XYZ file of C-alpha atoms in Angstrom:
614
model
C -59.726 30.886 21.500
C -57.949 29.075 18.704
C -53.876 29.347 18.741
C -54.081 31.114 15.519
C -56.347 33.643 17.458
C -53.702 34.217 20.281
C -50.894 34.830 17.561
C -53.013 37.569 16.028
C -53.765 40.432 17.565
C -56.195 43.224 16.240
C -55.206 46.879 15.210
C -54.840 49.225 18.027
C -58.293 52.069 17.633
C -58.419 55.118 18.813
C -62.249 56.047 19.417
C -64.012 57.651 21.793
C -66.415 55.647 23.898
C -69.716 56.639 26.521
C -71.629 55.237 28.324
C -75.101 55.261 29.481
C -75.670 52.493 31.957
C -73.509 48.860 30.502
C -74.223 49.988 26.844
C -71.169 51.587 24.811
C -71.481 53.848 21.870
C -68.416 54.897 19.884
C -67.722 58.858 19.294
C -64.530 60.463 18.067
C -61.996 60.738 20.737
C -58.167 61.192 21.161
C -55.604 58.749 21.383
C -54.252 57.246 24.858
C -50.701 58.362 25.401
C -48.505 55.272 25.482
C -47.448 54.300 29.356
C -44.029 52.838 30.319
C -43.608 51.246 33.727
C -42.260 47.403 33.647
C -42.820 47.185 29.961
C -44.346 49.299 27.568
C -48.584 49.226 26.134
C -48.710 46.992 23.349
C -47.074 44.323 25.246
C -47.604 41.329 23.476
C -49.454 39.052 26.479
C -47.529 35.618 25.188
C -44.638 37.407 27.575
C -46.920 37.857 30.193
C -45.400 36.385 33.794
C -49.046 35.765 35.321
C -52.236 35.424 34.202
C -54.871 35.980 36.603
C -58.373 36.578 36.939
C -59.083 39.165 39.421
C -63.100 40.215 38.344
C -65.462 38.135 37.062
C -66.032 37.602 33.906
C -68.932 38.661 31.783
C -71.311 37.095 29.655
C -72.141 39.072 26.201
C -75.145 37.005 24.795
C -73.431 33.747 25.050
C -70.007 35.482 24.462
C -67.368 35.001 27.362
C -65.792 38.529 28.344
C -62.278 38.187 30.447
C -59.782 40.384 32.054
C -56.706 39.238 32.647
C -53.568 40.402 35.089
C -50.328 40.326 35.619
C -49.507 41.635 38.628
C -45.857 41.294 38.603
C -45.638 43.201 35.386
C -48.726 45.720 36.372
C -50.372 45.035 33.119
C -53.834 43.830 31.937
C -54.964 42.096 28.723
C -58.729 41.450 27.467
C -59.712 38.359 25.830
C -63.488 37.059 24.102
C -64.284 33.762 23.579
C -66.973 31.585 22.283
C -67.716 34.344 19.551
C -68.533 35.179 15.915
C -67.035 36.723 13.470
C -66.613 40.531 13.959
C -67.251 40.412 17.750
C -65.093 42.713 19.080
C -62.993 43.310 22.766
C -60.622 45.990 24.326
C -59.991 47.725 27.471
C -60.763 51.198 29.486
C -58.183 52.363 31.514
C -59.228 55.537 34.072
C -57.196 57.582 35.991
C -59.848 58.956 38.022
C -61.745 56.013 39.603
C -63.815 55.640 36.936
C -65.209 59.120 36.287
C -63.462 59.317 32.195
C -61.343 56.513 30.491
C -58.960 56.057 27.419
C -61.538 53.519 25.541
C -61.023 51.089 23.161
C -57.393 50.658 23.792
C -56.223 47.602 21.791
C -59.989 46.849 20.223
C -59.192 43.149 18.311
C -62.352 42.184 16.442
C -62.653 38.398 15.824
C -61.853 37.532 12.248
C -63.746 34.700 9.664
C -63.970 31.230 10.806
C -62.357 32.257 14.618
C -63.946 31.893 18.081
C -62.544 34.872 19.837
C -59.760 36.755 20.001
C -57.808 39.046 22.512
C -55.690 42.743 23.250
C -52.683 43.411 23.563
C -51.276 44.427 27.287
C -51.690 47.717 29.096
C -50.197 48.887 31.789
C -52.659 49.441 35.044
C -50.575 51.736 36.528
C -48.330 54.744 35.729
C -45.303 55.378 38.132
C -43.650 57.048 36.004
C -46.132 59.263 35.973
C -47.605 59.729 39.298
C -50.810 58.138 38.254
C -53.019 55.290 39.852
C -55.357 53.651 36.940
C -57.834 51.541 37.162
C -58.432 49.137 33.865
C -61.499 47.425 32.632
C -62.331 44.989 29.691
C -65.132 45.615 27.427
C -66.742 43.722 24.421
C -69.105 44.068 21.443
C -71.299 41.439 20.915
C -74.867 42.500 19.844
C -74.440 44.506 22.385
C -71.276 46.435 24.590
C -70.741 45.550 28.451
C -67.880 45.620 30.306
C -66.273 43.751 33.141
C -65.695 45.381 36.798
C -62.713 47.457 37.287
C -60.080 46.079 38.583
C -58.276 46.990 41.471
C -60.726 49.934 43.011
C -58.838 49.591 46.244
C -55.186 50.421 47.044
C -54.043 47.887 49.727
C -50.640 47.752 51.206
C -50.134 44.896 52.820
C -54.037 43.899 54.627
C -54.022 47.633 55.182
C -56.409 48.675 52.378
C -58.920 51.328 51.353
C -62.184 52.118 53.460
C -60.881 50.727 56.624
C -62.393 51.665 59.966
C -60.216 53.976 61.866
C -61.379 52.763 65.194
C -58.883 49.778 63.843
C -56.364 51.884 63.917
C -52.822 51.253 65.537
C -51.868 54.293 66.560
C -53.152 58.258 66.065
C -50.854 60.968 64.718
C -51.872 64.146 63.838
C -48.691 65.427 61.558
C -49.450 68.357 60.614
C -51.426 71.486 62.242
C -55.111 71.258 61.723
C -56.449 73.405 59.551
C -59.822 75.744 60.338
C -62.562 76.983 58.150
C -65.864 78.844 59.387
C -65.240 77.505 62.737
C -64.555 74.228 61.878
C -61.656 72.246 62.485
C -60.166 69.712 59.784
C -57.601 67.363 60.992
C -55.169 64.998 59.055
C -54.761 61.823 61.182
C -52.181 59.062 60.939
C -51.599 55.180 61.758
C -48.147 55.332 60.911
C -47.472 51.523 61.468
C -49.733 50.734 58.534
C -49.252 53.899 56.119
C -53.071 54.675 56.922
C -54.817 58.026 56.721
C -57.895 59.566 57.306
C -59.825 63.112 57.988
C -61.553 64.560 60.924
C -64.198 67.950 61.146
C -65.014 69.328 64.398
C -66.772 72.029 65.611
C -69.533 71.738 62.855
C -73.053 71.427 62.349
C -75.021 68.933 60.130
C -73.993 69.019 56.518
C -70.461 69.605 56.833
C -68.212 67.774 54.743
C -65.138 65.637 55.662
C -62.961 63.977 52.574
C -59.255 62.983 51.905
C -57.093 63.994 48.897
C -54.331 61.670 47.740
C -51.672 62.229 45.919
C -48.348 60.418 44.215
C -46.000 62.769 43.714
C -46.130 65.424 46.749
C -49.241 66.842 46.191
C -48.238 68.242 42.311
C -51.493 65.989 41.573
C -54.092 64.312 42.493
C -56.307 62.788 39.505
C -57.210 59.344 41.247
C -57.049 60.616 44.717
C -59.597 63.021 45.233
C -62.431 63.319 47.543
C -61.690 59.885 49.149
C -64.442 59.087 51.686
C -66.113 62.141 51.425
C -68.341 62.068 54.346
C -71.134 64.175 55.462
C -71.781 65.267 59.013
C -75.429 63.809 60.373
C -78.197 66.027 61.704
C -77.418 66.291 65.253
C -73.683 65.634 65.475
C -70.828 68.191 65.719
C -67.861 66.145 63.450
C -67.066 63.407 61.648
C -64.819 61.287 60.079
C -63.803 59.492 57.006
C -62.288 55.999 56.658
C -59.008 55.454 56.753
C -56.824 54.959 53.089
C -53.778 53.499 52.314
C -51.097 55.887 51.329
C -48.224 52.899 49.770
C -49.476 51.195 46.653
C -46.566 48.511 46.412
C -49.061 46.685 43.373
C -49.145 49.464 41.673
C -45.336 50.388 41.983
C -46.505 53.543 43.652
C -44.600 54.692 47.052
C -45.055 57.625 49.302
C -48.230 58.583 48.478
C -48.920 61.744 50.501
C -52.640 62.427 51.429
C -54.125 65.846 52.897
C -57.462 66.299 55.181
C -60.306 68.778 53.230
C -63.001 69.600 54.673
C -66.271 72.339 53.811
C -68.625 74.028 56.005
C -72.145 73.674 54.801
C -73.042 77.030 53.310
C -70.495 77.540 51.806
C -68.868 75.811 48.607
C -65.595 76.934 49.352
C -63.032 73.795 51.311
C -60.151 74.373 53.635
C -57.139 71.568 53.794
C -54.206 70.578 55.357
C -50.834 70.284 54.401
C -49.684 67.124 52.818
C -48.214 64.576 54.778
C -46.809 61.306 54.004
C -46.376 58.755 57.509
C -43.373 57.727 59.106
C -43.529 54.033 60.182
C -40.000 54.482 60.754
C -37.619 56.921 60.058
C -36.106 54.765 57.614
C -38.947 53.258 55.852
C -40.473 56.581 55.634
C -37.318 58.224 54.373
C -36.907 54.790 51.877
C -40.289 55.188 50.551
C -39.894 59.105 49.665
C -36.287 57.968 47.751
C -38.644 55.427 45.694
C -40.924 57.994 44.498
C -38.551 59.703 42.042
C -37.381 56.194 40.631
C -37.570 56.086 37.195
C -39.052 52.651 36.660
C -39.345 52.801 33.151
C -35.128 53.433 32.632
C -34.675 51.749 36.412
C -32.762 54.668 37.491
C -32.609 57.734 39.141
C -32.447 60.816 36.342
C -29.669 62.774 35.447
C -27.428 61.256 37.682
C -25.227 58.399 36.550
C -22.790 57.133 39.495
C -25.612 59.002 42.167
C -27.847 56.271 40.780
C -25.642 53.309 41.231
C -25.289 54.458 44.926
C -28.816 54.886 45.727
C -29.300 51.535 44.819
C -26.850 50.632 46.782
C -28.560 52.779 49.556
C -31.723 50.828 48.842
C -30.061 47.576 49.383
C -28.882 48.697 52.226
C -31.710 49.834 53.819
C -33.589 46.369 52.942
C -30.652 44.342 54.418
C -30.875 46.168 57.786
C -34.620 46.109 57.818
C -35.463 42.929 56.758
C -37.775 44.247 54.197
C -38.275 43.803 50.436
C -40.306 46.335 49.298
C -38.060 47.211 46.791
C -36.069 44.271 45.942
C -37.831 44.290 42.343
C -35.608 47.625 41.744
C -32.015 45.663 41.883
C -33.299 43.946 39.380
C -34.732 46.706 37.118
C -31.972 48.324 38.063
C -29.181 46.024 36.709
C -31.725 45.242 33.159
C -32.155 48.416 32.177
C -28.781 49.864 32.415
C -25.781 47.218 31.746
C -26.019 48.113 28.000
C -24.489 50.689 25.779
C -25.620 54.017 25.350
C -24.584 57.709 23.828
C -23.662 60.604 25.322
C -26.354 62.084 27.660
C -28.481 59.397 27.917
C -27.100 58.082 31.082
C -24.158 60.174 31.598
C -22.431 63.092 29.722
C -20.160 60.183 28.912
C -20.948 57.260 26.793
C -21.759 54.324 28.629
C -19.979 51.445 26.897
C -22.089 48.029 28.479
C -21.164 46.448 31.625
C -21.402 50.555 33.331
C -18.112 51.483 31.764
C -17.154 54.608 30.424
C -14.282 56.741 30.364
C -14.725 58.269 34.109
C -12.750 54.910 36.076
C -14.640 56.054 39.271
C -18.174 56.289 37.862
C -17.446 52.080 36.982
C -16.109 51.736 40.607
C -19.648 53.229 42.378
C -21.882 50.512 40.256
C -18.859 47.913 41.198
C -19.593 48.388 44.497
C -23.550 48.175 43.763
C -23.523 44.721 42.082
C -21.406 43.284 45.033
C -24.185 44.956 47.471
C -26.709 42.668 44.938
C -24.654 39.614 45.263
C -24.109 39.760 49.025
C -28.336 40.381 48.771
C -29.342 37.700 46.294
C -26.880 35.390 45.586
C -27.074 36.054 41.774
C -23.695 35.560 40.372
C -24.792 37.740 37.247
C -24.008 40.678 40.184
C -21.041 38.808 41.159
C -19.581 38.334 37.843
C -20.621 41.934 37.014
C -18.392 43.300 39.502
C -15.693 41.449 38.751
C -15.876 43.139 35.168
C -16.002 46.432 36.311
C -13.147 45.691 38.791
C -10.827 44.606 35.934
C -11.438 47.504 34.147
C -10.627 49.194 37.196
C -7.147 47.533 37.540
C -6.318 48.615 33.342
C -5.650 52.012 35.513
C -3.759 50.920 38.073
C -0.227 52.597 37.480
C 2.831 51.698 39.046
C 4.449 53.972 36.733
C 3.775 57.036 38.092
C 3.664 57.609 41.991
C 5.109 54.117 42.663
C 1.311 52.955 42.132
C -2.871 54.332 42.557
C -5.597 54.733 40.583
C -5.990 56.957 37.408
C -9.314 58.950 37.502
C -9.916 58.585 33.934
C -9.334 57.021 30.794
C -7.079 59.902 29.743
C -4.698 59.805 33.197
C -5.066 63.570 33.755
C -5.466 63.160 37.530
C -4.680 60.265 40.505
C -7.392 60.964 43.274
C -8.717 58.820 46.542
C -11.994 58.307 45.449
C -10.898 56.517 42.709
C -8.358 54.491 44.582
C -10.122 53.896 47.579
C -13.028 52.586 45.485
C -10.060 50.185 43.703
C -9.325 49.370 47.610
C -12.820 48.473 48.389
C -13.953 46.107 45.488
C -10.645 44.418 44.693
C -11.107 43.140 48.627
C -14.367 42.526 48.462
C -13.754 40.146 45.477
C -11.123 38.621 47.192
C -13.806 37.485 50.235
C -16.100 36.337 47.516
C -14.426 34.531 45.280
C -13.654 30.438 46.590
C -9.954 29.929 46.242
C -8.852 33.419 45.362
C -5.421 35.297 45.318
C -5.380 37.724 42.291
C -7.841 39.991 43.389
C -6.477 39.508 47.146
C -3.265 39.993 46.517
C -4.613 43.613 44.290
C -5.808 44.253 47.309
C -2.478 44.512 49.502
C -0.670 46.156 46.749
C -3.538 49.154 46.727
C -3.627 49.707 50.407
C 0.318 49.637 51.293
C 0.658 51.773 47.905
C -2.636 54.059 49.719
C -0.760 54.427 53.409
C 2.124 55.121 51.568
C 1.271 57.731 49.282
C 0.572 61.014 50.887
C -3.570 60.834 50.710
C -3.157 60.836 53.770
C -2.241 64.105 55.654
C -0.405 64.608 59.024
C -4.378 65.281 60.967
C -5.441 62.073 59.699
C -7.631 63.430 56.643
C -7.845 62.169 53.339
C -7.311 64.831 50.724
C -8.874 65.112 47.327
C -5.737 63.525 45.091
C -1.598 63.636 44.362
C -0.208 66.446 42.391
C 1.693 65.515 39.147
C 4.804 65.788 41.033
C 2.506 62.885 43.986
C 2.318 64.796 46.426
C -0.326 65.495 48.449
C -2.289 68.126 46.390
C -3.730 69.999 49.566
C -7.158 69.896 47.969
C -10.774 69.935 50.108
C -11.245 66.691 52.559
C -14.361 65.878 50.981
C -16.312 63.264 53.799
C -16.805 60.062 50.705
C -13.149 59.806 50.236
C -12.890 59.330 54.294
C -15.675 57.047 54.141
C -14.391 55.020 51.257
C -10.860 54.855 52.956
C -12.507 53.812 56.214
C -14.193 50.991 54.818
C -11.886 49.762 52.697
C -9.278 49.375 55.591
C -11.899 47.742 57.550
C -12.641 44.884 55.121
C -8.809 44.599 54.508
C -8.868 43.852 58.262
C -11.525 41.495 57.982
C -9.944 39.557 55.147
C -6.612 39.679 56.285
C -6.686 40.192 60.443
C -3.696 42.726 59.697
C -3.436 45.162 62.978
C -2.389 48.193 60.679
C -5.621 47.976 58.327
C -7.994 48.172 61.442
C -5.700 51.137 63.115
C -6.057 53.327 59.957
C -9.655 52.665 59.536
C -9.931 53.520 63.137
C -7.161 57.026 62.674
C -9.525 58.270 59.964
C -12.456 57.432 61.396
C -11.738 59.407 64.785
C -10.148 62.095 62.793
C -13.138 62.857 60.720
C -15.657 62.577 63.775
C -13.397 65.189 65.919
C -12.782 67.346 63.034
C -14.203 70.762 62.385
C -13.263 70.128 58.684
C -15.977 67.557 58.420
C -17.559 67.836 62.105
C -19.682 70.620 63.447
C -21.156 70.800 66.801
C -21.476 66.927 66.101
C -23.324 67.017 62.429
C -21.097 65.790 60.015
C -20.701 68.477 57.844
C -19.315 69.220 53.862
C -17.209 71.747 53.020
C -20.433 72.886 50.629
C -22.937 72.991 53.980
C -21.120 76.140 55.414
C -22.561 79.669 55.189
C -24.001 80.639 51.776
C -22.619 77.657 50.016
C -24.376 74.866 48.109
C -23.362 71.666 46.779
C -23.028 70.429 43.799
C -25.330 67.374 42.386
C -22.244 64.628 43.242
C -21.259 66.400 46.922
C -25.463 65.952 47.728
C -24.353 62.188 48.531
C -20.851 62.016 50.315
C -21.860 61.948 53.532
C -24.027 59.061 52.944
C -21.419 57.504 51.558
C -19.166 58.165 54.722
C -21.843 57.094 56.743
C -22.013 53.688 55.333
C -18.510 52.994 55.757
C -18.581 54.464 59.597
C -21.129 51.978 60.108
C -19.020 48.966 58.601
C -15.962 50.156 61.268
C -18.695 50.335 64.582
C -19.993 46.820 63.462
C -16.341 45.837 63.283
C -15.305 47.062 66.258
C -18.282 47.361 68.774
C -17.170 51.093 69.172
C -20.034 52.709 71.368
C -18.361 56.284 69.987
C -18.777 55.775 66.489
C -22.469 53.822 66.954
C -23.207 57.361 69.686
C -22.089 59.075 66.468
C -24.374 57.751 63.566
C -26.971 57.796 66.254
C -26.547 61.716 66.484
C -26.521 61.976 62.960
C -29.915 60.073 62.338
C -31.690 62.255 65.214
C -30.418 65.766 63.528
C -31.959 65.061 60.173
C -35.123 63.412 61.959
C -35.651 66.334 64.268
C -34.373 69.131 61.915
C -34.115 68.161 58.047
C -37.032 66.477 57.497
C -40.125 67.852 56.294
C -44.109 66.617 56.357
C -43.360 64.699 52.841
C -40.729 63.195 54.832
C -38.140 64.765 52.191
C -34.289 64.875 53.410
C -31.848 67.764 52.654
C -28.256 68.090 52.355
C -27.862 69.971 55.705
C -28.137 67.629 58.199
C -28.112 70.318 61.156
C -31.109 71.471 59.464
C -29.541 75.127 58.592
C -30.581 77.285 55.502
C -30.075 77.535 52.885
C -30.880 73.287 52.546
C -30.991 72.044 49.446
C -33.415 68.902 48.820
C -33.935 66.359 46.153
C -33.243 62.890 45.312
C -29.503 62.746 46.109
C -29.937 64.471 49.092
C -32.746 61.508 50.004
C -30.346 58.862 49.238
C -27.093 60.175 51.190
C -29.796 61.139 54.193
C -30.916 57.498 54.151
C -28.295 55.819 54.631
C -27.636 57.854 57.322
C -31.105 56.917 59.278
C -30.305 53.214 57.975
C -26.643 53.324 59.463
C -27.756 54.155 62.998
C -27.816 51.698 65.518
């Protein structure tokens, strides 16, 4: 293909294609609906980050048909070569296995006096929306063929589609059989390995056995359907399918949840069971379910702003402690997509004003706090320097003015609060143990914390209360379980960077107090305010505890204190036991009482729970 060829790139068609056998005929059809995951369709493949050759290609009367891949970007391009003027190349995409397709998407035909020409780049996948594709190129050359799809399998790992089950390294059955005619149709799990597959008993020849596989919960299930559908022979009682992968990490597709069908010969009608997702470990599993409402597109978490920046943090957690990186691409995407500007509800009801800054001080602390997490995990000092920018936007509301000292909650200095300072506490420490040669941000750091034990946050049982009046006192307002955490953790790094005896003793006075508690401990569950009788939480209380959590953790590591380590231990087992359901979801009661509330935040706070325990 000439260089002139790879600069130009055909219109984009939108025509209907089908086949009968290799042969392609054009008929009227709608337009593919543009997918976002990584990038965008219509990728321009000159900013491709691989190009690979996964299928063969294929040979159009002399013509030379290729797909190509880019795995880390998820994205495909088709190319033809050695051609003729008006030859012509695009690519199918499915999201069915192959049954329909979006044809002709990108269709280049080679111009006068070129040798080929090629697409622009698709997107294989669709985690945005909960769909698995499969993508194909295709040419017009005297004559229409296409290449092999690519990617028919979903592997995790050298755990992939169609495996034997007798390979299997362990067998769960997670949730109750279901029974149709007689029969018996069993879901049946390798947890290690994220495998699945279906069993029918009690049958007679004929009887069917298949999988169904699903994305997002089991809302849908286009590419997932009828996976090994299996047949029971003449003479047996049951069967089984092979086993399938439920994690597609190429495909940017996590916690897939699959469900056993199964139908009794006679009779069209199927029976299934419930949808499960496995459980390699509670962590993993509870990791995995968190991924699944990423936005991958925006690299966030919707509708929550500062909830994002501290599931991310969760995430980095959980890969620290694990030793995984499943989802180290996220920091990343993460950081990208969302250190610029933008308006009023489009990341916050605030405007964002670049560098995660807008008007609400303690919404910049939470992704301060985040981008340290990143640098302590990569070593990038974009994260590094990152935080340091939100941290001295932090210290522009630092007032010694009013109450001697502490952190305004906003822009307008309506209201001084602990989050707010404790999250000043935390970062201007942490930059102090970061930064070669520092005393600015170390010497911020003493200021804050002899201002903090000084300034009535504080109360006489060793609870932090929600802020100072106008008047600073302590305002008497709900001991919320984050602003413990935060002041917890903050004391202990103090400690750490400083070996001052007073530091550790408060982190150690607020940590006992909230663990002995009944205003944040019940029957041994750490529990909200919010989690009591009829009451609910709000979308920023769904993640306090996790946030208290984390900093617990910090303090047992610190001190090697089997009561707190006994403690996050507890609270792992009560969600694992009594908050979590088959999908592996994670609610904001961690006792497991109703009503529970469950969704993304909830995931994230429960997480770093399960992560925190010993």
């Amino acid at each position: 293909m000439s260089d002139r060829a790879h600069r130009f790139l055909g219109t984009i068609v939108a025509l209907g294609l089908a086949l009968a056998g290799l042969v392609a005929l054009p008929a009227p059809a709608r337009a593919a609906t543009p997918v976002c995951a990584l990038a965008c369709d219509t990728l321009d493949p000159s900013r491709a980050a691989r190009d690979t050759f996964p299928v063969p290609a294929r040979n159009i009367n002399g013509r030379t048909l290729r797909l190509h891949v880019s795995d880390p970007d998820s994205m495909a391009w088709a190319s033809i070569d050695n051609a003729v003027t008006g030859d012509a190349v695009w690519l199918d995409r499915s999201w069915d296995r192959g049954a329909t397709w979006e044809p002709l998407l990108g269709k280049a035909s080679v111009p006068g006096t070129w040798t080929g020409t090629r697409t622009l780049m698709y997107n294989i996948t669709d985690p945005v929306g909960h769909r698995r594709g499969w993508i194909r190129a295709c040419g017009d050359a005297a004559g229409v063929a296409c290449t092999d799809w690519v990617y028919p399998r979903v592997c995790d790992g050298t755990s992939c589609d169609g495996a034997d089950p007798a390979g299997a390294a362990g067998d769960d059955r997670p949730v109750p059989a279901a029974t149709l005619f007689g029969r018996t149709i069993s879901l049946h799990m390798d947890h290690a390995n994220g495998m699945a597959w279906g069993v029918i008993e009690n049958g007679g020849a004929g009887d069917e056995i298949w999988l169904d596989r699903s994305w997002d919960g089991g809302a849908t299930w286009p590419e997932g359907s009828s996976l090994g559908r299996t047949g029971v022979p003449s003479g047996a009682a049951g069967t089984r399918t092979d086993m399938y992968a439920t994690r597609d990490p190429r495909g940017l597709l996590p916690g897939g949840a699959v469900r056993a069908c199964g139908r009794e010969a006679a009779h069209q009608e199927g029976g299934c069971t419930a949808w499960a997702r496995p459980a390699p470990t509670r962590a993993r599993a509870a990791a995995d379910a968190l991924m699944a409402s990423y936005r991958t597109d925006e690299g966030w978490w919707r509708s929550s702003w500062w909830n994002s920046a501290v599931a991310i943090t969760t995430v980095m957690d959980f890969a620290r402690k694990t030793g995984r990186h499943d989802y180290d691409w996220a920091v990343s995407r993460t950081f990208e997509q969302n250190k610029g500007v933008f308006p009023a509800g489009a990341r916050s009801s605030d405007p964002v004003e670049g560098h995660f800054i807008s008007r609400a001080v303690d919404d910049a602390g939470w992704w301060g706090i985040a981008w340290v997490t990143a640098y302590d995990r990569t070593r990038e000092r974009r994260y590094l320097d990152e935080a340091v920018t939100i941290a001295g936007y932090l210290h522009q509301h630092w007032d010694p003015s009013t109450c001697g000292g502490g952190m305004w909650w906003d822009r307008e200095h309506t209201y001084k609060n602990a989050v707010t300072s404790g999250l000043y506490l935390w970062l201007t420490t942490a930059l102090h143990q970061r930064l070669a040669g520092d005393t600015v941000w170390g010497e911020r750091a003493t200021t804050a914390a002899d201002w903090y034990l000084d300034s009535g946050l504080i109360n006489s049982s060793g609870l932090v209360n929600d802020g100072l009046t106008r008047s600073c006192a302590n305002n008497g307002q709900t001991v919320w379980s984050y602003n413990q955490g935060l002041a917890i953790g903050a004391f202990t790094q103090l400690w750490r960077s400083t070996g001052g005896t007073r530091y550790l003793d408060t982190a150690r006075r607020l940590a006992d107090a909230a663990t002995t508690s009944p205003r944040l401990t019940r029957d041994g569950i750490l529990t909200e305010s919010c989690d009591i009788g009829t009451a609910s939480c709000d979308d920023n209380q769904k993640q306090f505890k996790g946030i208290f959590v984390r900093h617990l953790a910090d303090l047992a590591d610190a001190t090697g204190s089997t009561a707190y380590r006994t403690y996050l231990t507890r609270q792992s087992d009560s969600i694992w036991t009594t908050d979590r359901d088959p999908l592996n979801r994670l609610g904001q009661r961690w006792s497991g009482t109703a009503p529970n509330q469950t969704d993304w935040r909830t995931q994230a706070g429960a997480l770093s729970a399960l992560t925190a325990a010993p």
